[in-house]
Coordinates of C-alpha atoms (C1' of nucleotides) in Angstrom, one line a residue:
Chain A
M3 CA -24.3 0.6 -21.8
S4 CA -22.7 3.7 -20.1
S5 CA -18.8 3.3 -19.4
P6 CA -17.7 2.5 -15.9
V7 CA -17.4 5.3 -13.7
F8 CA -14.0 5.6 -11.5
R9 CA -14.7 7.0 -8.3
L10 CA -11.7 8.1 -6.0
H11 CA -11.3 10.4 -2.9
N12 CA -10.2 13.9 -3.8
T13 CA -8.3 15.6 -0.9
L14 CA -9.6 18.9 -2.1
S15 CA -12.9 18.3 -1.6
N16 CA -12.6 15.5 1.2
R17 CA -15.1 13.6 -0.9
I18 CA -15.1 10.2 -3.5
E19 CA -15.7 11.7 -7.0
P20 CA -16.2 10.6 -10.2
V21 CA -13.1 11.0 -12.1
E22 CA -14.2 13.2 -14.9
P23 CA -10.8 13.8 -17.2
L24 CA -10.6 17.5 -18.8
E25 CA -10.6 16.1 -22.0
P26 CA -12.6 13.1 -22.2
G27 CA -11.1 9.8 -22.3
K28 CA -7.6 10.9 -21.9
L29 CA -6.0 11.1 -17.9
R30 CA -3.2 13.2 -17.3
F31 CA -1.9 12.1 -13.9
Y32 CA 1.3 13.2 -11.8
S33 CA 2.6 11.2 -9.0
C34 CA 5.5 12.4 -6.9
G35 CA 8.3 10.3 -6.5
P36 CA 11.1 9.9 -3.8
T37 CA 14.0 11.8 -3.1
V38 CA 16.8 9.4 -4.2
Y39 CA 19.6 9.9 -1.1
S40 CA 18.7 6.0 0.2
Y41 CA 16.7 3.0 -0.6
A42 CA 13.2 3.4 -1.2
H43 CA 11.2 1.6 1.8
I44 CA 8.3 0.0 1.6
G45 CA 6.4 3.1 2.9
N46 CA 7.2 4.9 -0.3
F47 CA 6.4 1.9 -2.3
R48 CA 2.6 1.6 -1.3
T49 CA 2.5 5.4 -2.3
F50 CA 3.9 4.5 -5.6
L51 CA 1.9 1.2 -5.9
T52 CA -1.5 3.7 -5.2
A53 CA -0.6 5.6 -8.7
D54 CA 0.3 2.4 -10.0
L55 CA -3.0 1.1 -9.5
I56 CA -5.0 4.2 -10.4
V57 CA -2.6 3.9 -13.7
R58 CA -3.9 0.6 -14.1
T59 CA -7.4 0.4 -13.1
A60 CA -7.7 3.9 -15.6
R61 CA -6.6 1.7 -18.5
E62 CA -8.5 -1.4 -17.8
I63 CA -11.9 0.9 -18.7
G64 CA -10.2 2.2 -21.6
L65 CA -8.9 5.9 -20.4
E66 CA -6.1 6.8 -22.3
T67 CA -3.7 7.4 -19.2
H68 CA -0.4 9.9 -19.3
Y69 CA 1.2 8.8 -16.4
V70 CA 4.4 10.9 -15.4
S71 CA 6.5 10.2 -12.0
N72 CA 9.4 12.3 -11.3
I73 CA 12.9 11.4 -9.1
T74 CA 14.1 14.3 -6.9
D75 CA 17.5 14.3 -7.1
V76 CA 18.4 17.4 -5.5
G77 CA 19.2 17.4 -2.0
H78 CA 16.6 19.4 -0.2
L79 CA 17.2 20.3 3.3
T80 CA 16.4 18.4 6.4
E81 CA 15.1 21.4 8.5
D82 CA 13.8 24.5 7.1
D83 CA 14.2 26.2 10.8
V84 CA 18.3 26.2 10.4
A85 CA 18.4 26.4 6.6
D86 CA 19.2 29.9 6.3
S87 CA 21.9 29.2 8.7
G88 CA 23.4 26.2 6.9
G89 CA 20.9 23.4 7.2
E90 CA 21.9 19.7 6.4
D91 CA 21.4 18.7 3.2
R92 CA 19.7 15.2 2.7
M93 CA 22.0 14.2 0.2
A94 CA 25.0 15.3 2.1
L95 CA 24.0 13.7 5.1
A96 CA 23.7 10.1 3.3
L97 CA 27.1 11.0 1.5
S98 CA 28.6 11.3 5.0
S99 CA 26.9 8.2 6.8
K100 CA 28.6 4.9 6.6
E101 CA 26.8 3.6 3.8
G102 CA 27.6 6.8 1.7
K103 CA 31.2 6.9 2.2
R104 CA 31.9 4.5 -1.2
F105 CA 30.5 7.3 -3.3
A106 CA 32.6 9.9 -4.8
N107 CA 30.2 12.7 -4.5
V108 CA 26.1 13.6 -4.2
W109 CA 25.6 13.1 -8.0
D110 CA 26.9 9.7 -7.9
L111 CA 24.8 8.9 -4.8
A112 CA 22.2 10.1 -6.4
R113 CA 22.6 8.2 -9.6
F114 CA 22.8 5.1 -7.5
Y115 CA 19.7 5.2 -5.3
A116 CA 17.9 6.4 -8.6
N117 CA 18.8 3.0 -10.5
E118 CA 18.1 1.0 -7.7
L119 CA 14.6 3.2 -7.5
L120 CA 14.3 1.6 -10.9
R121 CA 15.4 -1.7 -10.0
D122 CA 12.7 -2.4 -7.1
W123 CA 9.9 -0.6 -9.4
S124 CA 10.4 -3.1 -11.9
R125 CA 10.8 -6.2 -9.6
L126 CA 7.5 -5.1 -8.0
N127 CA 6.3 -5.3 -11.4
M128 CA 5.1 -1.2 -11.5
I129 CA 4.0 0.5 -14.6
E130 CA 7.1 2.5 -15.9
P131 CA 5.7 6.4 -15.9
D132 CA 5.7 7.7 -19.7
V133 CA 8.0 10.2 -18.4
R134 CA 10.0 10.0 -15.6
P135 CA 11.9 13.3 -15.2
R136 CA 14.7 14.5 -13.1
A137 CA 14.7 17.6 -11.1
T138 CA 18.4 18.1 -11.8
E139 CA 17.6 18.3 -15.7
H140 CA 14.8 20.7 -14.9
I141 CA 16.7 23.3 -13.4
A142 CA 16.6 26.0 -16.3
Q143 CA 12.8 25.5 -16.4
Q144 CA 12.7 26.1 -12.6
I145 CA 14.5 29.2 -13.0
R146 CA 12.5 30.8 -16.0
T147 CA 9.2 29.8 -13.4
V148 CA 11.1 31.6 -10.7
E149 CA 11.4 34.8 -13.0
A150 CA 7.5 34.5 -14.1
L151 CA 6.6 34.7 -10.4
I152 CA 8.6 37.6 -9.8
D153 CA 7.6 39.1 -12.8
S154 CA 3.9 39.0 -12.0
G155 CA 4.5 39.8 -8.3
H156 CA 3.8 36.5 -6.6
A157 CA 7.4 36.3 -5.6
Y158 CA 10.3 38.4 -4.5
E159 CA 14.1 38.4 -3.9
T160 CA 15.7 38.5 -0.3
D161 CA 19.6 38.1 0.9
S162 CA 18.9 34.3 1.5
G163 CA 16.9 33.5 -1.8
V164 CA 13.8 34.2 -3.6
Y165 CA 10.4 33.5 -2.0
F166 CA 6.7 32.7 -2.9
S167 CA 4.2 35.5 -1.4
V168 CA 1.4 33.3 0.3
D169 CA -0.4 36.8 0.5
A170 CA -0.4 36.8 -2.9
F171 CA -2.4 33.7 -3.8
K172 CA -6.0 33.5 -1.9
D173 CA -6.3 30.0 -1.8
Y174 CA -3.2 29.2 -0.2
G175 CA -4.6 26.8 2.6
R176 CA -7.4 25.4 0.7
L177 CA -5.9 22.1 0.1
S178 CA -4.5 21.3 3.9
G179 CA -6.9 23.3 5.6
N180 CA -4.0 25.2 7.0
I181 CA -5.8 28.6 6.5
S182 CA -4.0 30.9 8.7
G183 CA -0.4 31.2 10.1
D184 CA -1.9 31.4 13.8
N185 CA -3.0 28.0 14.5
L186 CA 0.7 27.1 14.7
S187 CA 1.2 26.5 18.4
E188 CA 4.2 26.4 20.3
T189 CA 4.4 22.7 20.1
T190 CA 5.5 23.6 16.7
R191 CA 9.1 24.6 15.9
E192 CA 9.7 28.3 14.7
L193 CA 9.2 29.0 11.4
V194 CA 11.8 30.2 9.1
V195 CA 13.9 32.9 10.5
D196 CA 14.5 35.6 7.7
D197 CA 13.5 38.9 8.6
E198 CA 13.3 40.0 5.1
K199 CA 10.7 37.6 4.7
R200 CA 7.2 39.2 4.1
N201 CA 4.8 36.6 6.0
V202 CA 6.3 33.9 7.9
R203 CA 4.7 31.4 6.0
D204 CA 6.5 32.2 2.7
F205 CA 8.4 29.5 1.0
A206 CA 11.1 29.1 -0.6
L207 CA 11.7 29.1 -4.2
W208 CA 15.4 29.5 -4.8
K209 CA 17.8 29.3 -2.0
K210 CA 21.0 31.3 -2.2
D211 CA 23.9 29.2 -1.4
P212 CA 27.6 29.1 -2.8
K213 CA 28.5 26.1 -0.3
H214 CA 25.8 23.5 -1.1
L215 CA 27.3 20.4 -2.9
M216 CA 24.5 20.6 -5.5
Q217 CA 24.5 24.2 -7.2
W218 CA 23.7 25.8 -10.5
Y219 CA 24.0 29.7 -11.4
S220 CA 20.9 31.7 -11.5
P221 CA 19.8 35.3 -12.1
W222 CA 20.1 35.5 -8.2
G223 CA 23.5 34.0 -7.8
W224 CA 24.8 30.3 -6.9
G225 CA 22.4 28.4 -5.4
F226 CA 19.6 25.6 -5.7
P227 CA 15.7 25.4 -6.2
G228 CA 13.3 25.2 -3.6
W229 CA 12.0 21.5 -3.2
H230 CA 8.1 22.5 -4.1
L231 CA 9.2 24.1 -7.5
E232 CA 10.4 20.8 -9.4
C233 CA 6.8 19.3 -9.3
S234 CA 5.2 22.0 -10.4
V235 CA 7.6 22.5 -13.3
M236 CA 7.8 19.2 -14.7
A237 CA 4.2 18.5 -14.6
L238 CA 3.6 21.9 -16.5
E239 CA 6.2 20.8 -18.7
Y240 CA 5.0 17.1 -19.5
L241 CA 1.4 17.4 -19.0
G242 CA 0.0 20.9 -19.4
E243 CA -1.2 23.6 -17.3
Q244 CA -3.9 21.7 -16.0
I245 CA -3.6 18.1 -14.9
D246 CA -6.4 15.6 -13.9
I247 CA -5.1 13.5 -10.7
H248 CA -2.0 14.9 -8.8
G249 CA -0.9 12.4 -5.7
G250 CA 1.2 11.5 -3.2
G251 CA 2.0 10.3 0.0
E252 CA -0.4 12.0 3.0
D253 CA 2.8 14.0 4.4
L254 CA 2.8 16.1 0.9
I255 CA -0.7 17.6 1.1
F256 CA 1.1 20.6 3.4
P257 CA 3.3 21.9 2.5
H258 CA 4.6 20.1 -0.5
H259 CA 1.2 20.0 -2.4
E260 CA -0.3 23.4 -1.1
C261 CA 2.8 25.0 -2.2
E262 CA 3.0 23.3 -5.7
I263 CA -0.7 24.5 -6.1
A264 CA 0.1 28.1 -5.3
Q265 CA 3.0 28.1 -7.5
A266 CA 1.4 26.4 -10.6
E267 CA -2.2 28.4 -10.3
S268 CA -0.3 31.7 -10.1
Y269 CA 2.0 30.9 -12.9
S270 CA -0.9 29.8 -15.3
G271 CA -3.9 31.5 -13.9
K272 CA -5.7 28.0 -14.1
Q273 CA -6.7 25.0 -11.7
F274 CA -3.7 23.2 -11.6
A275 CA -5.1 19.6 -10.7
R276 CA -8.7 18.4 -10.1
Y277 CA -8.3 15.6 -8.2
W278 CA -5.7 15.0 -5.2
V279 CA -5.2 11.7 -4.0
H280 CA -3.2 11.0 -0.9
T281 CA -2.1 7.7 0.4
R282 CA -2.0 7.2 4.2
F283 CA 1.5 5.7 5.9
L284 CA 2.1 2.4 6.7
Q285 CA 3.1 1.3 10.0
V286 CA 5.4 -1.9 10.1
E287 CA 4.1 -4.6 13.1
G288 CA 1.6 -1.9 14.7
E289 CA 4.4 0.8 14.7
K290 CA 5.0 3.6 13.1
M291 CA 8.2 2.9 10.7
A292 CA 11.2 4.6 11.8
K293 CA 14.7 3.8 11.4
S294 CA 15.2 4.4 15.2
K295 CA 12.8 1.9 15.8
G296 CA 14.9 -0.7 13.6
N297 CA 11.5 -1.5 11.9
F298 CA 12.5 0.2 8.8
L299 CA 11.9 -2.0 5.8
T300 CA 13.5 -1.4 2.2
V301 CA 12.0 -3.3 -0.9
H302 CA 15.7 -4.0 -1.6
E303 CA 16.5 -5.9 1.8
L304 CA 12.9 -7.8 1.4
V305 CA 13.4 -9.2 -1.9
S306 CA 17.0 -9.7 -2.2
D307 CA 18.0 -13.4 -2.1
A308 CA 19.3 -14.4 1.2
A309 CA 22.5 -15.2 -0.5
S310 CA 23.1 -11.2 -0.8
G311 CA 21.6 -10.5 2.9
G312 CA 17.9 -10.1 1.7
R313 CA 15.0 -11.5 3.1
G314 CA 14.6 -13.3 -0.6
I315 CA 10.7 -12.8 -0.3
N316 CA 8.8 -13.2 -3.6
P317 CA 8.4 -9.7 -5.1
M318 CA 4.6 -10.3 -5.8
A319 CA 4.1 -11.4 -2.3
L320 CA 5.0 -8.2 -1.0
R321 CA 3.4 -6.4 -4.0
L322 CA 0.2 -7.9 -2.6
S323 CA 0.8 -7.4 0.8
L324 CA 1.5 -3.5 0.2
I325 CA -1.7 -3.4 -1.8
S326 CA -3.7 -5.5 0.7
G327 CA -5.1 -2.7 2.5
H328 CA -7.1 0.7 1.4
Y329 CA -4.5 3.1 0.7
R330 CA -6.6 6.1 2.6
K331 CA -6.4 3.8 5.9
P332 CA -3.4 3.1 8.0
Y333 CA -2.3 -0.2 6.9
N334 CA -0.4 -2.4 9.5
F335 CA 2.5 -4.3 7.7
T336 CA 2.9 -7.6 9.5
F337 CA 5.2 -10.5 8.4
D338 CA 2.0 -12.5 9.2
T339 CA 0.2 -11.2 6.4
L340 CA 3.3 -11.2 4.1
R341 CA 3.4 -15.1 5.1
A342 CA -0.5 -15.4 4.0
N343 CA 0.4 -13.5 0.5
L344 CA 3.1 -15.7 -0.4
K345 CA 0.7 -18.6 -0.1
H346 CA -1.9 -16.3 -2.2
I347 CA 0.4 -16.0 -4.9
E348 CA 1.4 -19.5 -4.9
R349 CA -2.1 -20.2 -4.9
L350 CA -2.3 -17.8 -7.9
E351 CA 0.4 -19.5 -9.5
Q352 CA -1.5 -23.0 -9.2
S353 CA -4.2 -21.4 -10.7
L354 CA -2.6 -20.2 -13.7
D355 CA -1.2 -23.7 -14.3
V356 CA -4.8 -24.9 -14.2
A357 CA -6.3 -22.7 -16.6
R358 CA -3.6 -23.5 -19.2
N359 CA -2.9 -27.2 -18.9
A360 CA -5.6 -29.0 -16.2
P361 CA -7.2 -31.6 -18.6
S362 CA -10.5 -31.3 -20.6
G363 CA -13.5 -32.1 -18.5
T364 CA -16.9 -31.0 -17.7
S365 CA -16.8 -28.5 -14.7
D366 CA -19.2 -25.7 -14.9
V367 CA -17.9 -22.6 -13.0
A368 CA -17.8 -20.0 -15.9
A369 CA -20.4 -18.0 -14.4
R370 CA -18.5 -17.5 -11.0
I371 CA -15.6 -17.1 -12.4
T372 CA -16.9 -13.9 -14.6
A373 CA -18.7 -12.5 -11.6
A374 CA -15.5 -13.0 -9.5
S375 CA -14.1 -10.9 -12.3
E376 CA -16.7 -8.0 -12.5
R377 CA -16.4 -8.0 -8.7
L378 CA -12.6 -7.3 -8.8
L379 CA -13.0 -4.5 -11.4
A380 CA -15.8 -2.8 -9.5
A381 CA -14.0 -2.7 -6.6
M382 CA -11.0 -1.2 -7.8
L383 CA -13.4 1.8 -9.3
D384 CA -14.9 2.4 -6.2
D385 CA -11.8 4.2 -4.9
L386 CA -9.5 1.4 -5.2
N387 CA -11.0 -1.1 -2.7
T388 CA -8.3 -3.4 -2.9
P389 CA -9.0 -5.3 0.0
E390 CA -12.6 -6.1 -1.5
A391 CA -10.8 -6.7 -5.0
I392 CA -8.5 -9.4 -3.1
A393 CA -11.5 -11.2 -1.6
A394 CA -13.0 -11.3 -5.5
L395 CA -9.4 -12.3 -6.6
L396 CA -9.4 -15.1 -4.2
D397 CA -12.8 -16.4 -4.5
G398 CA -11.7 -16.5 -8.4
I399 CA -8.6 -18.6 -7.8
K400 CA -10.5 -20.9 -5.5
T401 CA -13.3 -21.6 -8.1
I402 CA -10.4 -22.2 -10.7
L403 CA -8.6 -24.5 -8.6
T404 CA -11.7 -26.9 -8.0
C405 CA -11.0 -27.5 -11.9
K406 CA -7.9 -29.0 -11.5
D407 CA -8.8 -32.3 -12.4
G408 CA -11.0 -31.2 -15.6
I409 CA -11.9 -28.1 -17.0
S410 CA -14.7 -27.1 -19.8
D411 CA -13.9 -25.1 -22.4
E412 CA -15.9 -22.3 -21.5
D413 CA -14.3 -22.5 -17.8
R414 CA -11.1 -22.3 -19.3
S415 CA -11.7 -19.1 -21.1
A416 CA -13.6 -17.7 -18.3
A417 CA -10.1 -18.4 -15.8
Q418 CA -8.0 -16.7 -18.6
Q419 CA -9.9 -14.2 -19.1
F420 CA -10.3 -13.6 -15.4
L421 CA -6.6 -14.2 -14.8
S422 CA -5.4 -11.7 -17.3
R423 CA -7.7 -9.0 -15.6
V424 CA -5.9 -10.3 -12.4
D425 CA -2.5 -9.0 -14.1
S426 CA -3.6 -6.0 -15.9
V427 CA -5.2 -4.5 -12.7
L428 CA -3.5 -6.0 -9.8
G429 CA -0.5 -6.5 -11.6
I430 CA 0.7 -9.4 -9.2
I431 CA 1.2 -11.8 -12.0
N432 CA 5.0 -11.4 -13.2
E433 CA 6.2 -14.5 -14.9
E434 CA 9.3 -13.2 -16.2
G435 CA 10.3 -12.1 -13.0
S436 CA 9.1 -15.0 -10.6
D437 CA 11.9 -17.4 -11.4
S438 CA 14.2 -14.3 -11.2
P439 CA 16.6 -16.0 -8.7
E440 CA 19.1 -16.6 -11.5
S441 CA 19.8 -20.4 -11.7
S442 CA 23.5 -20.8 -10.6
E443 CA 25.6 -23.6 -10.8
E444 CA 25.2 -23.9 -6.8
D445 CA 21.3 -24.2 -7.4
D446 CA 21.9 -26.9 -10.0
E447 CA 24.0 -28.4 -7.5
F448 CA 21.3 -28.4 -4.7
A449 CA 18.6 -29.8 -7.2
A450 CA 21.0 -33.1 -8.1
T451 CA 21.4 -33.5 -4.3
I452 CA 17.5 -33.1 -3.7
E453 CA 16.9 -35.4 -6.9
E454 CA 19.1 -38.0 -5.7
M455 CA 17.6 -38.2 -2.5
L456 CA 14.2 -38.4 -3.7
D457 CA 15.3 -41.4 -5.6
R458 CA 16.6 -43.0 -2.5
R459 CA 13.1 -42.2 -0.7
Q460 CA 11.1 -43.7 -4.1
R461 CA 13.3 -47.0 -3.6
A462 CA 12.5 -47.2 -0.3
R463 CA 8.9 -46.2 -0.8
A464 CA 8.7 -49.0 -3.6
S465 CA 10.2 -51.9 -1.3
R466 CA 7.6 -50.4 1.5
D467 CA 10.3 -49.3 4.0
F468 CA 8.1 -46.3 5.2
A469 CA 10.5 -45.5 8.2
L470 CA 13.6 -44.9 5.7
A471 CA 11.4 -42.8 3.3
D472 CA 10.3 -40.9 6.2
S473 CA 13.7 -40.3 7.6
I474 CA 14.8 -39.4 3.9
R475 CA 12.1 -36.6 3.7
N476 CA 12.9 -35.3 7.1
E477 CA 16.6 -34.7 6.0
I478 CA 15.2 -33.1 2.9
E479 CA 13.0 -30.6 4.6
E480 CA 15.8 -30.0 7.2
M481 CA 17.5 -28.4 3.9
G482 CA 14.5 -26.1 3.7
V483 CA 12.5 -28.3 0.8
E484 CA 9.3 -29.5 1.3
V485 CA 8.5 -33.0 -0.6
M486 CA 4.9 -33.6 -2.3
D487 CA 3.9 -37.1 -3.7
S488 CA 1.5 -37.0 -6.9
P489 CA 0.4 -39.4 -9.2
D490 CA 3.4 -38.5 -11.7
G491 CA 6.1 -39.1 -8.7
A492 CA 7.5 -36.9 -5.9
K493 CA 7.9 -33.1 -6.5
W494 CA 9.6 -30.8 -4.3
K495 CA 10.0 -27.0 -3.9
R496 CA 11.6 -24.9 -1.4
I497 CA 9.8 -24.0 1.5
T498 CA 8.6 -20.7 1.3
S499 CA 9.9 -18.8 4.5
I500 CA 11.0 -15.2 5.4
Q501 CA 14.7 -14.9 6.0
G502 CA 15.5 -13.4 9.7
I503 CA 11.9 -14.3 10.4
D504 CA 11.3 -18.1 10.0
A505 CA 14.8 -18.5 10.9
G506 CA 14.8 -22.2 12.7
E507 CA 11.6 -23.4 11.5
Chain B
rG14 C1' -3.3 24.8 20.4
rG15 C1' -5.3 23.7 15.0
rU16 C1' -7.1 20.2 11.4
rG17 C1' -7.8 15.0 9.9
rA18 C1' -8.2 10.0 10.2
rC19 C1' -9.2 5.2 12.9
rG20 C1' -10.6 1.4 17.0
rU21 C1' -14.9 -5.1 13.8
rG22 C1' -13.7 -12.2 16.2
rG23 C1' -6.2 -15.0 18.1
rC24 C1' -4.4 -12.0 13.9
rC25 C1' -4.9 -9.1 9.1
rG26 C1' -8.9 -6.8 7.1
rA27 C1' -14.2 -5.3 4.1
rG28 C1' -19.0 -3.6 5.2
rU29 C1' -21.6 1.7 7.2
rG30 C1' -29.6 1.0 9.7
rG31 C1' -32.3 -5.3 9.0
rC32 C1' -30.0 -10.1 4.5
rU33 C1' -22.3 -14.8 4.9
rA34 C1' -17.0 -10.0 3.4
rG35 C1' -12.6 -12.7 2.4
rG36 C1' -8.4 -14.6 4.2
rC37 C1' -4.2 -16.0 8.1
rA38 C1' -4.1 -19.3 12.0
rA39 C1' -7.3 -23.0 14.6
rA40 C1' -10.6 -27.8 14.3
rG41 C1' -12.9 -31.8 11.8
rG42 C1' -13.2 -34.4 7.5
rU43 C1' -11.9 -36.1 2.0
rC44 C1' -7.7 -38.2 -0.3
rU45 C1' -2.8 -40.3 1.0
rG46 C1' 1.7 -46.0 3.4
rC47 C1' 2.2 -41.1 6.7
rA48 C1' 2.5 -36.6 4.9
rA49 C1' 2.1 -31.8 2.2
rA50 C1' -0.8 -29.5 -1.5
rA51 C1' -6.2 -29.3 -3.2
rC52 C1' -11.2 -29.6 -1.5
rC53 C1' -15.3 -29.7 2.1
rU54 C1' -17.1 -28.3 7.0
rU55 C1' -16.9 -25.4 11.5
rG56 C1' -16.5 -20.0 13.9
rU57 C1' -22.0 -14.8 15.5
rA58 C1' -16.8 -9.9 16.1
rC59 C1' -17.7 -4.9 15.8
rG60 C1' -13.9 0.3 22.3
rG61 C1' -17.2 2.2 26.5
rC62 C1' -21.7 4.7 27.9
rG63 C1' -25.7 7.1 26.7
rG64 C1' -29.7 8.5 22.7
rU65 C1' -32.6 8.2 18.0
rU66 C1' -35.4 3.6 15.6
rC67 C1' -39.9 -1.5 15.4
rG68 C1' -34.4 -2.7 14.8
rA69 C1' -27.5 0.1 15.2
rA70 C1' -21.3 -2.3 14.0
rU71 C1' -23.9 0.7 11.2
rC72 C1' -27.0 7.6 12.7
rC73 C1' -26.2 11.2 16.7
rG74 C1' -23.7 12.8 21.6
rC75 C1' -20.1 12.3 25.3
rC76 C1' -16.1 9.6 26.6
rC77 C1' -11.6 6.2 26.3
rG78 C1' -7.6 4.9 22.9
rU79 C1' -4.4 4.9 18.6
rC80 C1' -2.3 7.4 14.4
rA81 C1' -1.2 11.3 11.1
rC82 C1' -0.1 16.6 9.5
rC83 C1' 0.6 21.7 11.1
rU84 C1' 7.9 24.2 6.4
rC85 C1' 10.9 20.2 3.3
rC86 C1' 9.6 12.4 6.1
rA87 C1' 5.9 8.7 0.5

RNA sequence: GGUGACGUGGCCGAGUGGCUAGGCAAAGGUCUGCAAAACCUUGUACGGCGGUUCGAAUCCGCCCGUCACCUCCA
């Protein structure tokens, strides 16, 4: 048996290619992380989830995967065209916003949102990178790299900073197809105005700016590093001069990744990354997600409980929603599909219960469950075809649920193997996190009230006073709780709803 | 203007020359005092117009529409 082949779309070739690591059996993977100037939104997380699925799938087939993802905690500029004359710094902007007023300084703000990122990351049951480097902790390395690029003739200093010379790197533009500078039309805003730049396309490696809120001392005076530099430097530091896969959002193809290639390859003289994987932006309810449209959704808001102003969504359902579209296609995130995914997660939990606790029986579905399991992995190996994988997931769950009244030993074992694969590859089973809403005293009181009402209802049913029983149930439902009668008595659970969307239902 | 992607049933989303994707919603049924859950059943869609072919949602051409990137948004 040959080992399974993992195929991914490579932006460099615009083709789906088998992933063949430089060093057989060992995968070096770098995924671009966010700038932490606010809560990360679901679009950010769609990209991070693509990385997460790459790691999970690679490990499932036994590739020893070294996974690095950074945190950008330097405030880069919102507009390059005004950068030289004092453009705005993202962090500084966030600091002066209403929300940012509570932070003492940009360092504090970056620290806060970096912590929140990690919190959202773990809520979505995402794999922690082996190394999670921060830009501000790699300034010295960045300065050394700039010096090396100047020494080798790939960069030069001007009054405003140090620029990378695009003319000194022949492959510039290969990744994005932006080969010439001429294709920038009048619809594009003007490029950086700096008479000392040798080519308008040259980009900054170091900005001189003694007024910047975050600044460091360098051979070129006080200032801060260019945005593209940090990822190249940190990838080189933790993964070596040549990595296998480099990923990020589609917007990073140009200029960020194009510039990374230029810097890293000029520095090392070797091909930097062999596979480039990019995630398409998602839309919300059919529209581009934008703060101005009011459809800017953060993971923080969606999964926080209602009491603290969130929408109280099960993080696993959110995770499933965000991976339910193919990563290279525009995905339309809607509350309708989120609601469907809440049901899927409930059924998944039921299937776990069946696999563990269903009584012994004579079911005969092991072959079907195993087929679903194989189909699931095969779909993921085929350029992360998550919609197909989820179809296999649902088929497996459905099959397992048919065994709830009795399951054979063979089927139980197949079911457990299936669920274990679902756990490791899709990451939508998070049992530690699932009962996360810390059981507070309020919850205990609430439960006691419901139990008491159910007792009264049970007595009414016993005396066949169904009208009373039903009216009690209606009362319970108005409290947001669903009642389910079963052979071992009535069970209840909170009705899954999305705060702010299902209000009044 | 340049580059790239995409348009599939009420909705979300696979497929990419002939063979049921799947899910949500909906309808009917089994079960139940009634429900809920679960299970079973039902649904013939591929933006438009041409062309290639025995046969096209799938290939080719044109058109229409949507979206993204083109110097710092994942």
